[in-house]
CSV table of C-alpha atoms in Angstrom, one decimal:
chain,number,residue,atom,x,y,z
A,1,MET,CA,-13.0,57.7,-38.3
A,2,SER,CA,-13.7,54.1,-37.2
A,3,THR,CA,-12.4,52.6,-34.1
A,4,LEU,CA,-11.1,49.0,-34.1
A,5,THR,CA,-11.8,47.1,-30.9
A,6,ALA,CA,-9.9,44.0,-30.1
A,7,THR,CA,-12.2,41.2,-29.0
A,8,PRO,CA,-10.7,38.6,-26.6
A,9,ASP,CA,-10.1,35.1,-28.1
A,10,THR,CA,-12.4,32.8,-26.2
A,11,SER,CA,-11.6,29.7,-28.1
A,12,GLU,CA,-10.8,26.5,-26.3
A,13,THR,CA,-7.2,26.7,-27.3
A,14,ALA,CA,-6.8,30.2,-25.8
A,15,LEU,CA,-8.6,29.2,-22.5
A,16,ALA,CA,-6.8,25.9,-22.0
A,17,ALA,CA,-4.5,25.9,-19.0
A,18,PRO,CA,-0.8,25.2,-19.5
A,19,SER,CA,-0.3,21.5,-20.0
A,20,ARG,CA,1.5,19.7,-17.2
A,21,PRO,CA,4.6,17.7,-18.1
A,22,VAL,CA,3.9,14.1,-18.8
A,23,TYR,CA,5.7,11.7,-16.5
A,24,ARG,CA,6.4,8.2,-17.8
A,25,VAL,CA,6.2,5.2,-15.5
A,26,THR,CA,9.7,3.7,-15.6
A,27,GLY,CA,11.3,0.9,-13.6
A,28,ARG,CA,13.7,3.4,-12.0
A,29,ARG,CA,10.8,5.6,-10.8
A,30,VAL,CA,8.8,2.7,-9.5
A,31,LEU,CA,11.9,1.5,-7.6
A,32,SER,CA,12.5,5.0,-6.2
A,33,SER,CA,8.8,5.1,-5.1
A,34,GLU,CA,9.0,1.8,-3.3
A,35,TRP,CA,12.3,2.8,-1.7
A,36,ALA,CA,10.8,6.0,-0.3
A,37,LYS,CA,7.7,4.2,1.0
A,38,LEU,CA,9.8,1.5,2.7
A,39,TRP,CA,11.8,4.0,4.7
A,40,SER,CA,8.8,6.2,5.5
A,41,LEU,CA,7.4,3.5,7.9
A,42,ARG,CA,8.5,3.4,11.5
A,43,SER,CA,8.0,-0.3,11.5
A,44,THR,CA,10.8,-0.6,8.9
A,45,TRP,CA,13.4,0.8,11.3
A,46,ILE,CA,12.1,-1.1,14.3
A,47,THR,CA,11.9,-4.5,12.6
A,48,LEU,CA,15.2,-4.2,10.8
A,49,GLY,CA,16.8,-3.2,14.0
A,50,LEU,CA,15.3,-6.2,15.8
A,51,GLY,CA,16.5,-8.5,13.0
A,52,LEU,CA,20.0,-7.2,13.3
A,53,LEU,CA,19.9,-7.4,17.1
A,54,PHE,CA,18.6,-11.0,17.1
A,55,LEU,CA,21.3,-12.0,14.7
A,56,VAL,CA,24.2,-10.4,16.6
A,57,ALA,CA,22.9,-10.8,20.2
A,58,PHE,CA,22.0,-14.5,19.9
A,59,GLY,CA,25.3,-15.3,18.2
A,60,VAL,CA,27.3,-13.6,20.9
A,61,ILE,CA,25.2,-15.3,23.6
A,62,ALA,CA,25.8,-18.7,22.0
A,63,ALA,CA,29.5,-18.1,21.8
A,64,SER,CA,29.6,-16.9,25.4
A,65,HIS,CA,27.6,-20.0,26.6
A,66,TYR,CA,30.0,-22.3,24.8
A,67,LYS,CA,33.1,-20.6,26.3
A,68,SER,CA,31.5,-20.6,29.8
A,69,ASN,CA,30.7,-24.3,29.6
A,70,LEU,CA,34.2,-25.2,28.3
A,71,ASP,CA,35.9,-23.2,31.0
A,72,SER,CA,33.8,-24.7,33.8
A,73,GLY,CA,34.2,-28.2,32.5
A,74,ARG,CA,30.4,-28.8,32.4
A,75,HIS,CA,29.1,-31.4,30.0
A,76,MET,CA,27.9,-30.0,26.6
A,77,ASP,CA,25.4,-31.7,24.4
A,78,GLY,CA,26.3,-33.0,21.0
A,79,ASP,CA,25.4,-29.8,19.1
A,80,PHE,CA,27.6,-27.6,21.3
A,81,ALA,CA,30.4,-30.1,21.6
A,82,SER,CA,30.9,-30.1,17.9
A,83,ALA,CA,30.2,-26.3,17.4
A,84,THR,CA,32.4,-24.0,15.4
A,85,ALA,CA,32.8,-20.2,15.6
A,86,VAL,CA,30.6,-20.0,12.5
A,87,SER,CA,27.7,-22.2,13.8
A,88,LEU,CA,27.8,-20.3,17.1
A,89,SER,CA,27.8,-16.9,15.5
A,90,LEU,CA,24.9,-17.8,13.2
A,91,PHE,CA,22.8,-19.2,16.0
A,92,GLY,CA,20.5,-16.2,15.8
A,93,THR,CA,19.6,-16.8,12.2
A,94,ASN,CA,16.4,-18.6,13.1
A,95,PHE,CA,15.3,-15.6,15.1
A,96,ALA,CA,16.4,-13.0,12.6
A,97,GLN,CA,14.5,-14.7,9.8
A,98,LEU,CA,11.2,-14.2,11.7
A,99,ALA,CA,11.8,-10.4,12.0
A,100,LEU,CA,12.9,-10.0,8.4
A,101,GLY,CA,10.2,-12.2,7.0
A,102,VAL,CA,7.5,-10.5,9.0
A,103,LEU,CA,8.6,-7.1,7.7
A,104,GLY,CA,8.5,-8.5,4.2
A,105,VAL,CA,4.8,-9.4,4.7
A,106,LEU,CA,4.1,-5.9,6.1
A,107,VAL,CA,5.7,-4.3,3.0
A,108,THR,CA,3.1,-5.7,0.7
A,109,ALA,CA,0.1,-6.8,2.8
A,110,GLY,CA,0.2,-3.5,4.8
A,111,GLU,CA,-0.8,-1.6,1.7
A,112,TYR,CA,-3.9,-3.8,1.3
A,113,SER,CA,-4.9,-3.3,4.9
A,114,THR,CA,-4.7,0.5,4.6
A,115,GLY,CA,-6.1,0.7,1.0
A,116,MET,CA,-3.0,2.4,-0.2
A,117,ILE,CA,-2.6,-0.3,-2.8
A,118,ARG,CA,-5.3,1.3,-4.9
A,119,SER,CA,-3.3,4.5,-5.3
A,120,THR,CA,-0.1,2.5,-6.0
A,121,LEU,CA,-1.7,0.5,-8.8
A,122,ALA,CA,-3.5,3.6,-10.2
A,123,ALA,CA,0.0,5.2,-10.6
A,124,VAL,CA,1.4,1.9,-12.0
A,125,PRO,CA,-1.4,0.3,-14.0
A,126,ARG,CA,0.7,-2.6,-15.3
A,127,ARG,CA,0.8,-3.9,-11.7
A,128,LEU,CA,3.7,-6.4,-11.9
A,129,PRO,CA,6.4,-3.7,-11.7
A,130,VAL,CA,5.0,-2.9,-8.3
A,131,LEU,CA,5.5,-6.4,-7.1
A,132,TRP,CA,9.0,-6.8,-8.6
A,133,SER,CA,10.1,-3.4,-7.2
A,134,LYS,CA,8.8,-4.2,-3.7
A,135,ALA,CA,10.5,-7.6,-3.7
A,136,ALA,CA,13.8,-6.2,-5.1
A,137,VAL,CA,14.0,-3.2,-2.8
A,138,TYR,CA,13.2,-5.0,0.4
A,139,GLY,CA,15.2,-8.1,-0.6
A,140,LEU,CA,18.3,-5.9,-1.1
A,141,VAL,CA,17.8,-4.1,2.2
A,142,ALA,CA,17.3,-7.4,4.1
A,143,LEU,CA,20.4,-8.9,2.3
A,144,VAL,CA,22.6,-6.0,3.4
A,145,ILE,CA,21.4,-5.9,7.0
A,146,ALA,CA,21.7,-9.7,7.4
A,147,THR,CA,25.2,-9.8,5.8
A,148,VAL,CA,26.5,-7.0,8.1
A,149,GLY,CA,24.9,-8.8,11.1
A,150,ALA,CA,26.4,-12.1,10.2
A,151,PHE,CA,29.9,-10.7,9.9
A,152,VAL,CA,29.6,-8.6,13.1
A,153,ALA,CA,28.3,-11.7,15.0
A,154,PHE,CA,31.2,-13.8,13.7
A,155,LEU,CA,33.9,-11.2,14.4
A,156,VAL,CA,32.7,-10.8,18.0
A,157,GLY,CA,31.9,-14.5,18.5
A,158,SER,CA,35.3,-15.7,17.1
A,159,ARG,CA,37.1,-13.4,19.6
A,160,ILE,CA,35.0,-15.0,22.5
A,161,VAL,CA,35.9,-18.6,21.5
A,162,SER,CA,39.5,-17.8,20.6
A,163,GLY,CA,41.8,-20.5,21.9
A,164,THR,CA,39.0,-23.2,22.1
A,165,PRO,CA,38.3,-26.1,19.7
A,166,ALA,CA,35.6,-23.9,18.0
A,167,ALA,CA,38.1,-21.1,17.1
A,168,MET,CA,38.1,-20.1,13.5
A,169,GLY,CA,39.0,-17.0,11.5
A,170,LEU,CA,37.8,-15.4,8.3
A,171,GLY,CA,40.7,-17.1,6.5
A,172,HIS,CA,39.5,-20.7,7.3
A,173,ALA,CA,38.0,-22.5,4.4
A,174,GLY,CA,34.2,-22.0,3.9
A,175,VAL,CA,33.9,-19.2,6.6
A,176,VAL,CA,33.3,-16.3,4.2
A,177,ARG,CA,31.0,-18.5,2.1
A,178,SER,CA,28.9,-19.4,5.1
A,179,LEU,CA,28.6,-15.8,6.3
A,180,LEU,CA,27.6,-14.6,2.8
A,181,GLY,CA,25.2,-17.5,2.5
A,182,ALA,CA,23.5,-16.5,5.7
A,183,GLY,CA,23.0,-13.0,4.4
A,184,LEU,CA,21.6,-14.3,1.1
A,185,TYR,CA,19.3,-16.8,2.9
A,186,LEU,CA,17.8,-14.0,5.1
A,187,GLY,CA,17.5,-11.7,2.1
A,188,LEU,CA,15.5,-14.3,0.2
A,189,VAL,CA,13.3,-14.9,3.3
A,190,GLY,CA,12.4,-11.3,3.1
A,191,VAL,CA,11.5,-11.7,-0.5
A,192,ILE,CA,9.3,-14.7,0.3
A,193,GLY,CA,7.6,-12.7,3.0
A,194,ALA,CA,6.8,-9.9,0.6
A,195,ALA,CA,5.5,-12.5,-1.9
A,196,LEU,CA,3.2,-14.1,0.7
A,197,GLY,CA,1.9,-10.7,1.7
A,198,ALA,CA,1.0,-9.9,-1.9
A,199,LEU,CA,-0.5,-13.4,-2.4
A,200,LEU,CA,-2.7,-13.5,0.7
A,201,ARG,CA,-3.3,-9.8,1.1
A,202,SER,CA,-3.5,-10.2,4.8
A,203,VAL,CA,-0.8,-9.4,7.4
A,204,ALA,CA,-2.0,-12.1,9.8
A,205,GLY,CA,-2.3,-14.7,7.0
A,206,GLY,CA,1.1,-13.9,5.5
A,207,ILE,CA,2.8,-14.1,8.8
A,208,SER,CA,1.0,-17.4,9.7
A,209,VAL,CA,2.1,-19.1,6.5
A,210,LEU,CA,5.6,-17.8,6.8
A,211,VAL,CA,6.0,-19.1,10.4
A,212,ALA,CA,4.4,-22.4,9.4
A,213,ALA,CA,6.7,-22.9,6.4
A,214,LEU,CA,9.9,-22.0,8.2
A,215,MET,CA,9.3,-23.5,11.7
A,216,LEU,CA,6.2,-25.7,12.0
A,217,VAL,CA,6.3,-27.9,8.9
A,218,PRO,CA,9.9,-29.1,9.7
A,219,GLY,CA,8.7,-30.2,13.1
A,220,LEU,CA,5.8,-32.1,11.6
A,221,ILE,CA,8.0,-33.8,9.1
A,222,SER,CA,10.1,-35.1,12.0
A,223,LEU,CA,7.1,-37.2,13.0
A,224,LEU,CA,7.1,-39.1,9.7
A,225,PRO,CA,8.9,-42.4,9.2
A,226,SER,CA,12.7,-42.0,8.9
A,227,SER,CA,12.7,-43.2,5.3
A,228,TRP,CA,10.2,-40.4,4.4
A,229,GLN,CA,12.1,-37.8,6.3
A,230,GLY,CA,15.3,-38.4,4.3
A,231,ASP,CA,13.4,-37.8,1.0
A,232,ILE,CA,11.4,-34.8,2.1
A,233,SER,CA,13.3,-32.9,4.8
A,234,PRO,CA,16.3,-31.6,2.8
A,235,TYR,CA,14.0,-29.9,0.3
A,236,LEU,CA,11.9,-28.0,2.9
A,237,PRO,CA,12.5,-24.2,2.6
A,238,SER,CA,14.2,-23.9,6.0
A,239,HIS,CA,16.4,-26.9,5.6
A,240,ALA,CA,17.4,-26.0,2.1
A,241,GLY,CA,18.2,-22.5,3.3
A,242,GLU,CA,20.3,-23.8,6.2
A,243,SER,CA,22.4,-25.8,3.8
A,244,VAL,CA,23.4,-22.6,2.0
A,245,PHE,CA,25.2,-21.3,5.1
A,246,ALA,CA,26.2,-24.5,6.9
A,247,LEU,CA,29.9,-25.0,7.2
A,248,THR,CA,29.8,-28.8,7.0
A,249,HIS,CA,27.4,-31.2,5.2
A,250,ASP,CA,26.6,-34.8,5.4
A,251,SER,CA,24.5,-37.3,3.5
A,252,THR,CA,21.2,-36.0,5.0
A,253,THR,CA,21.7,-32.4,3.8
A,254,LEU,CA,22.1,-30.7,0.4
A,255,SER,CA,25.2,-29.1,-0.8
A,256,PRO,CA,25.4,-25.3,-0.6
A,257,GLY,CA,24.7,-25.0,-4.4
A,258,ALA,CA,21.9,-27.4,-4.4
A,259,GLY,CA,20.4,-25.9,-1.3
A,260,LEU,CA,20.5,-22.4,-2.9
A,261,LEU,CA,18.8,-23.7,-6.0
A,262,VAL,CA,16.0,-25.3,-4.0
A,263,PHE,CA,15.5,-22.2,-1.9
A,264,LEU,CA,15.4,-20.1,-5.0
A,265,ALA,CA,12.8,-22.4,-6.4
A,266,TRP,CA,10.6,-21.8,-3.3
A,267,THR,CA,11.2,-18.0,-3.7
A,268,VAL,CA,10.2,-18.1,-7.4
A,269,LEU,CA,7.1,-20.2,-6.6
A,270,ALA,CA,5.9,-17.6,-4.0
A,271,LEU,CA,6.5,-14.7,-6.3
A,272,ALA,CA,4.7,-16.5,-9.2
A,273,GLY,CA,1.7,-17.0,-7.0
A,274,ALA,CA,1.7,-13.4,-5.9
A,275,ALA,CA,2.0,-12.2,-9.5
A,276,TYR,CA,-0.8,-14.4,-10.7
A,277,ARG,CA,-3.2,-13.1,-8.1
A,278,LEU,CA,-2.1,-9.5,-8.6
A,279,LEU,CA,-3.0,-9.9,-12.3
A,280,ARG,CA,-6.2,-11.9,-11.9
A,281,SER,CA,-7.8,-10.3,-8.9
A,282,ASP,CA,-9.2,-6.8,-8.1
A,283,VAL,CA,-7.7,-4.8,-5.3
């Protein structure tokens, strides 16, 4: 009688480990990843909180200062004398843009400083979806925070200046457009910050260029001859952005629509530079 002995199958197929599921890189998954990374940083919560605080607190302070001067009969300079509830409430926009713009730089340049960008691009080899996702996620967050802050600042500020020449309500012409415009402007500032961070790959460099573009260059332009200022000043990023949420306009400023188009052009230019370097340079 013969005995049959089963011999184990040692072929490569039998020894192969169970295959893992294949995950495709999709736009939704890249967005979800960038969303998770954004909120995992303590600096996100702190800087967004500061941006909201600057926008609301400085708006309330400006409205209170206007009311105090008016009640005491003290002389007010030209800007305060012609102020409205909208302009007073949005007084903190210049301060909020720094906080939101700096966080935009940190969102992208921070990964280069820590080396995490290598892991990010290894997971998303096509590269550009990473940039678009970072800009879209942070831009949307900055837009929401800024819009909420603008409306809160106006609602509080309008109550403070109620009964004064600056008094206005949400029903007044152009008020809602101005508040939404302020939120849109600050959201785009965040996108520009993210683009500068990806372009320069340096936190310090990105912040320096952002501050120079929004605050220093307009001051330098004011030193030019008046004829030159009129041709250049309205098209600077900060001035074009201000025209988006300004309640009134004159011959020296752009209309809200034109200002938005100019500021969008600056945003696209920054993103195009970041995309070019991301594709052409190693990380």
